[in-house]
Amino acid sequence: MSLVAGDTPGAFQPPVAQRDIKAEVIYCVGGVLSPLLCNVYLHRLDRAWPAAEHGVLVRYADDAIVMCATREQAEAALERLTALLAGLGLEPKAAKTRIVHLAEGEEGFDFLGFHHRLVRGWTPKSAHLTFLARWPSRKAIQHARDRIREITGRSRLLLWPELIVEDLNRFLRGWAGYFRYGNSARVLGQIRNYALVRLASWLSKKGNRRRAWGWGIKQVLLSPDHMGLISLDGTVRPPRPFRDWRGNTEHRR
């Protein structure tokens, strides 16, 4: 419908108050738009960061690390980062902010679900080398165990075993797909074994054999393909110096 000259158009919606905008932003935290909103808001931080003076800033959404050459530079970088965030109305989370000295035998740090640590080579050919290794962090491992426990919980005893295995495989594929690029073969093997044990426990409970846990294990192990539970052996691709990061596959030892 066209408007007559001189008429005042009516409002399509009531005015949006500031508190409503804040509520919408808070509602997005943890959602699919959360990383995008962080990148938009923290773009000013990326542009203002003086890499030549304070080290290299690596950021994904609201997680960031700064790589420095000396402790003095790291302390100055933390002070500068705090000042820049204060200008945006933000501040670093004290529980997750610290200075780490990467050296053999020293502590590492967690970033984007991985634990990063400087280690010495584990084989005779690499024993004289030190390199930055990475594998799933303790928090990521605990999340995986919690999710597997949820999939094989008592509340799902009425489902068919095939559906439980399908859900386990879907989670294991996604989890391994993210953590495969690193030194994660041992951890992935442990998580897969935990899924196998939980599947056996679920089968025992479903068959009213709660005290016969070994019965469930036999059902899984005697199955030609472990009842269809996927194997994660051979999925990890460890980093190698001077090689493409999607290099050779590491098998669990």
Tab-separated table of C-alpha atoms in Angstrom:
chain	number	residue	atom	x	y	z
A	1	MET	CA	0.000	0.000	0.000
A	2	SER	CA	1.436	3.361	-1.035
A	3	LEU	CA	1.539	6.287	1.373
A	4	VAL	CA	-0.355	9.511	0.766
A	5	ALA	CA	1.787	12.625	0.773
A	6	GLY	CA	1.736	14.265	4.149
A	7	ASP	CA	0.882	11.077	6.030
A	8	THR	CA	3.254	9.955	8.790
A	9	PRO	CA	4.322	6.314	8.417
A	10	GLY	CA	3.543	4.175	11.431
A	11	ALA	CA	6.260	2.270	13.299
A	12	PHE	CA	6.703	-1.296	12.124
A	13	GLN	CA	7.817	-2.393	15.615
A	14	PRO	CA	8.175	-0.826	19.056
A	15	PRO	CA	11.486	0.863	19.871
A	16	VAL	CA	14.247	-1.464	21.058
A	17	ALA	CA	15.654	-0.567	24.468
A	18	GLN	CA	19.307	-0.922	25.413
A	19	ARG	CA	18.459	-3.660	27.918
A	20	ASP	CA	16.830	-5.665	25.108
A	21	ILE	CA	19.998	-5.433	23.012
A	22	LYS	CA	22.102	-6.609	25.945
A	23	ALA	CA	19.736	-9.524	26.496
A	24	GLU	CA	20.027	-10.556	22.850
A	25	VAL	CA	23.839	-10.447	22.991
A	26	ILE	CA	23.919	-12.492	26.195
A	27	TYR	CA	21.575	-15.014	24.611
A	28	CYS	CA	24.038	-15.474	21.719
A	29	VAL	CA	26.941	-16.363	24.036
A	30	GLY	CA	27.725	-20.024	23.504
A	31	GLY	CA	25.696	-20.163	20.313
A	32	VAL	CA	26.811	-20.471	16.708
A	33	LEU	CA	27.066	-16.677	16.369
A	34	SER	CA	29.285	-16.264	19.423
A	35	PRO	CA	32.653	-16.638	17.586
A	36	LEU	CA	31.489	-14.262	14.845
A	37	LEU	CA	30.425	-11.621	17.376
A	38	CYS	CA	33.790	-11.959	19.138
A	39	ASN	CA	35.673	-11.501	15.877
A	40	VAL	CA	33.660	-8.399	15.019
A	41	TYR	CA	34.140	-6.840	18.439
A	42	LEU	CA	37.809	-7.794	18.879
A	43	HIS	CA	38.869	-6.758	15.375
A	44	ARG	CA	40.069	-3.488	16.886
A	45	LEU	CA	42.400	-5.482	19.133
A	46	ASP	CA	43.947	-7.258	16.150
A	47	ARG	CA	44.585	-3.985	14.321
A	48	ALA	CA	46.002	-2.185	17.359
A	49	TRP	CA	48.311	-4.982	18.505
A	50	PRO	CA	52.023	-4.038	18.027
A	51	ALA	CA	53.495	-7.424	17.058
A	52	ALA	CA	57.017	-6.080	16.536
A	53	GLU	CA	57.119	-4.772	20.101
A	54	HIS	CA	55.033	-7.238	22.107
A	55	GLY	CA	55.183	-10.522	20.185
A	56	VAL	CA	52.844	-12.421	17.887
A	57	LEU	CA	49.164	-12.471	18.878
A	58	VAL	CA	47.181	-15.575	17.900
A	59	ARG	CA	43.449	-15.299	18.528
A	60	TYR	CA	40.363	-17.391	17.840
A	61	ALA	CA	37.132	-15.755	19.024
A	62	ASP	CA	37.774	-14.853	22.666
A	63	ASP	CA	40.736	-17.225	23.174
A	64	ALA	CA	44.186	-15.801	22.526
A	65	ILE	CA	47.876	-16.402	23.155
A	66	VAL	CA	50.873	-14.129	22.656
A	67	MET	CA	54.234	-15.665	21.698
A	68	CYS	CA	57.155	-13.701	23.132
A	69	ALA	CA	60.937	-14.131	23.124
A	70	THR	CA	61.610	-13.206	26.773
A	71	ARG	CA	59.720	-13.038	30.038
A	72	GLU	CA	60.145	-9.257	30.112
A	73	GLN	CA	58.461	-9.016	26.730
A	74	ALA	CA	55.687	-11.329	27.926
A	75	GLU	CA	55.011	-9.167	30.993
A	76	ALA	CA	54.906	-6.043	28.843
A	77	ALA	CA	52.594	-7.803	26.386
A	78	LEU	CA	50.189	-8.789	29.164
A	79	GLU	CA	50.128	-5.208	30.410
A	80	ARG	CA	49.467	-3.897	26.900
A	81	LEU	CA	46.783	-6.517	26.250
A	82	THR	CA	45.024	-5.606	29.487
A	83	ALA	CA	45.037	-1.927	28.515
A	84	LEU	CA	43.661	-2.588	25.032
A	85	LEU	CA	40.879	-4.796	26.367
A	86	ALA	CA	40.003	-2.190	28.987
A	87	GLY	CA	39.410	0.266	26.155
A	88	LEU	CA	36.802	-2.179	24.835
A	89	GLY	CA	35.177	-2.617	28.228
A	90	LEU	CA	36.738	-6.049	28.710
A	91	GLU	CA	39.379	-7.653	30.884
A	92	PRO	CA	41.355	-10.931	30.750
A	93	LYS	CA	39.943	-13.782	32.791
A	94	ALA	CA	42.334	-14.168	35.715
A	95	ALA	CA	41.841	-17.938	36.011
A	96	LYS	CA	42.922	-18.490	32.394
A	97	THR	CA	45.608	-15.808	32.062
A	98	ARG	CA	49.227	-16.628	32.903
A	99	ILE	CA	52.765	-16.489	31.574
A	100	VAL	CA	54.224	-19.878	30.624
A	101	HIS	CA	57.890	-20.599	29.950
A	102	LEU	CA	58.053	-23.219	27.221
A	103	ALA	CA	61.043	-25.402	28.065
A	104	GLU	CA	61.702	-29.114	28.315
A	105	GLY	CA	60.404	-30.406	31.625
A	106	GLU	CA	58.345	-27.258	32.278
A	107	GLU	CA	54.573	-26.854	32.204
A	108	GLY	CA	52.624	-26.321	29.026
A	109	PHE	CA	49.413	-24.490	28.227
A	110	ASP	CA	45.937	-25.258	26.892
A	111	PHE	CA	44.627	-23.568	23.770
A	112	LEU	CA	41.556	-24.465	21.705
A	113	GLY	CA	41.161	-27.838	23.390
A	114	PHE	CA	44.787	-28.907	22.900
A	115	HIS	CA	47.511	-29.077	25.522
A	116	HIS	CA	50.787	-27.715	24.121
A	117	ARG	CA	54.127	-28.647	25.701
A	118	LEU	CA	57.796	-28.676	24.697
A	119	VAL	CA	59.013	-32.277	24.828
A	120	ARG	CA	61.937	-34.395	23.700
A	121	GLY	CA	61.596	-36.964	20.946
A	122	TRP	CA	60.242	-40.355	22.015
A	123	THR	CA	62.140	-42.530	19.517
A	124	PRO	CA	65.882	-43.273	19.226
A	125	LYS	CA	66.050	-41.268	16.007
A	126	SER	CA	64.415	-38.207	17.569
A	127	ALA	CA	65.796	-38.379	21.123
A	128	HIS	CA	68.182	-35.501	20.389
A	129	LEU	CA	65.330	-33.199	19.276
A	130	THR	CA	62.898	-31.074	21.254
A	131	PHE	CA	59.624	-29.957	19.707
A	132	LEU	CA	56.257	-28.471	20.639
A	133	ALA	CA	53.844	-31.391	20.969
A	134	ARG	CA	50.096	-31.137	21.346
A	135	TRP	CA	47.380	-33.521	22.442
A	136	PRO	CA	43.833	-33.203	23.854
A	137	SER	CA	43.722	-31.281	27.117
A	138	ARG	CA	42.395	-32.770	30.347
A	139	LYS	CA	39.237	-30.713	30.012
A	140	ALA	CA	38.656	-32.006	26.470
A	141	ILE	CA	39.243	-35.597	27.584
A	142	GLN	CA	36.809	-35.240	30.464
A	143	HIS	CA	34.218	-33.755	28.114
A	144	ALA	CA	34.612	-36.772	25.816
A	145	ARG	CA	34.193	-39.220	28.707
A	146	ASP	CA	31.114	-37.346	29.941
A	147	ARG	CA	29.553	-37.426	26.489
A	148	ILE	CA	30.219	-41.174	26.092
A	149	ARG	CA	28.741	-41.791	29.540
A	150	GLU	CA	25.679	-39.805	28.505
A	151	ILE	CA	25.222	-41.804	25.301
A	152	THR	CA	25.444	-45.105	27.213
A	153	GLY	CA	23.384	-43.956	30.210
A	154	ARG	CA	20.636	-45.876	31.979
A	155	SER	CA	17.975	-43.645	30.458
A	156	ARG	CA	18.722	-45.197	27.039
A	157	LEU	CA	18.389	-48.874	27.959
A	158	LEU	CA	15.193	-49.191	25.888
A	159	LEU	CA	17.001	-48.320	22.647
A	160	TRP	CA	18.425	-50.834	20.217
A	161	PRO	CA	22.191	-51.510	20.504
A	162	GLU	CA	22.630	-50.381	16.910
A	163	LEU	CA	21.388	-46.896	17.817
A	164	ILE	CA	23.825	-46.647	20.745
A	165	VAL	CA	26.721	-47.697	18.526
A	166	GLU	CA	25.627	-45.225	15.862
A	167	ASP	CA	25.636	-42.360	18.387
A	168	LEU	CA	29.024	-43.435	19.762
A	169	ASN	CA	30.516	-43.592	16.273
A	170	ARG	CA	29.130	-40.180	15.385
A	171	PHE	CA	30.741	-38.636	18.449
A	172	LEU	CA	34.052	-40.493	18.052
A	173	ARG	CA	34.354	-39.434	14.407
A	174	GLY	CA	33.763	-35.793	15.239
A	175	TRP	CA	36.091	-35.806	18.248
A	176	ALA	CA	38.872	-37.602	16.393
A	177	GLY	CA	38.395	-35.404	13.343
A	178	TYR	CA	39.263	-32.343	15.419
A	179	PHE	CA	42.120	-33.799	17.483
A	180	ARG	CA	43.728	-35.907	14.746
A	181	TYR	CA	46.209	-33.162	13.817
A	182	GLY	CA	48.628	-33.485	16.706
A	183	ASN	CA	50.321	-36.089	18.897
A	184	SER	CA	47.000	-37.562	19.962
A	185	ALA	CA	47.202	-41.252	19.047
A	186	ARG	CA	47.489	-42.515	22.609
A	187	VAL	CA	44.638	-40.363	23.916
A	188	LEU	CA	42.365	-41.284	21.020
A	189	GLY	CA	43.049	-44.956	21.729
A	190	GLN	CA	42.113	-44.454	25.376
A	191	ILE	CA	38.874	-42.700	24.473
A	192	ARG	CA	37.909	-45.433	22.043
A	193	ASN	CA	38.628	-48.100	24.665
A	194	TYR	CA	36.500	-46.192	27.155
A	195	ALA	CA	33.640	-46.173	24.638
A	196	LEU	CA	34.036	-49.943	24.226
A	197	VAL	CA	33.902	-50.496	28.005
A	198	ARG	CA	30.842	-48.265	28.369
A	199	LEU	CA	29.122	-50.112	25.520
A	200	ALA	CA	29.803	-53.427	27.279
A	201	SER	CA	28.419	-52.048	30.543
A	202	TRP	CA	25.305	-50.805	28.730
A	203	LEU	CA	24.743	-54.250	27.202
A	204	SER	CA	25.016	-55.921	30.611
A	205	LYS	CA	22.451	-53.550	32.096
A	206	LYS	CA	20.117	-53.987	29.142
A	207	GLY	CA	20.310	-57.769	29.513
A	208	ASN	CA	19.590	-57.518	33.259
A	209	ARG	CA	23.119	-58.740	33.995
A	210	ARG	CA	24.246	-55.811	36.115
A	211	ARG	CA	26.621	-57.977	38.147
A	212	ALA	CA	27.991	-59.790	35.096
A	213	TRP	CA	30.010	-57.004	33.482
A	214	GLY	CA	32.203	-59.604	31.794
A	215	TRP	CA	29.195	-60.824	29.839
A	216	GLY	CA	28.897	-57.474	28.099
A	217	ILE	CA	32.618	-57.401	27.341
A	218	LYS	CA	32.392	-60.837	25.739
A	219	GLN	CA	29.481	-59.731	23.569
A	220	VAL	CA	31.533	-56.812	22.261
A	221	LEU	CA	34.923	-58.510	21.918
A	222	LEU	CA	33.549	-61.706	20.365
A	223	SER	CA	31.738	-59.670	17.746
A	224	PRO	CA	33.739	-59.615	14.485
A	225	ASP	CA	33.745	-55.803	14.358
A	226	HIS	CA	33.119	-54.934	18.027
A	227	MET	CA	29.413	-54.535	17.204
A	228	GLY	CA	30.263	-51.886	14.623
A	229	LEU	CA	32.181	-49.568	16.980
A	230	ILE	CA	34.728	-47.735	14.836
A	231	SER	CA	38.464	-47.896	15.481
A	232	LEU	CA	40.524	-44.711	15.749
A	233	ASP	CA	43.867	-46.369	15.031
A	234	GLY	CA	45.696	-44.722	12.172
A	235	THR	CA	43.636	-41.535	12.164
A	236	VAL	CA	46.169	-39.189	13.787
A	237	ARG	CA	48.461	-37.049	11.623
A	238	PRO	CA	51.326	-35.737	13.778
A	239	PRO	CA	53.158	-32.543	12.781
A	240	ARG	CA	56.591	-32.909	11.240
A	241	PRO	CA	59.208	-30.176	10.701
A	242	PHE	CA	59.422	-28.916	7.112
A	243	ARG	CA	56.459	-31.071	6.116
A	244	ASP	CA	52.865	-30.323	5.288
A	245	TRP	CA	50.753	-30.302	8.461
A	246	ARG	CA	48.506	-32.963	6.885
A	247	GLY	CA	51.439	-35.366	6.692
A	248	ASN	CA	51.872	-39.046	7.490
A	249	THR	CA	49.591	-40.941	9.828
A	250	GLU	CA	50.631	-41.843	13.363
A	251	HIS	CA	49.513	-45.216	14.678
A	252	ARG	CA	48.818	-45.708	18.379
A	253	ARG	CA	51.626	-47.547	20.155
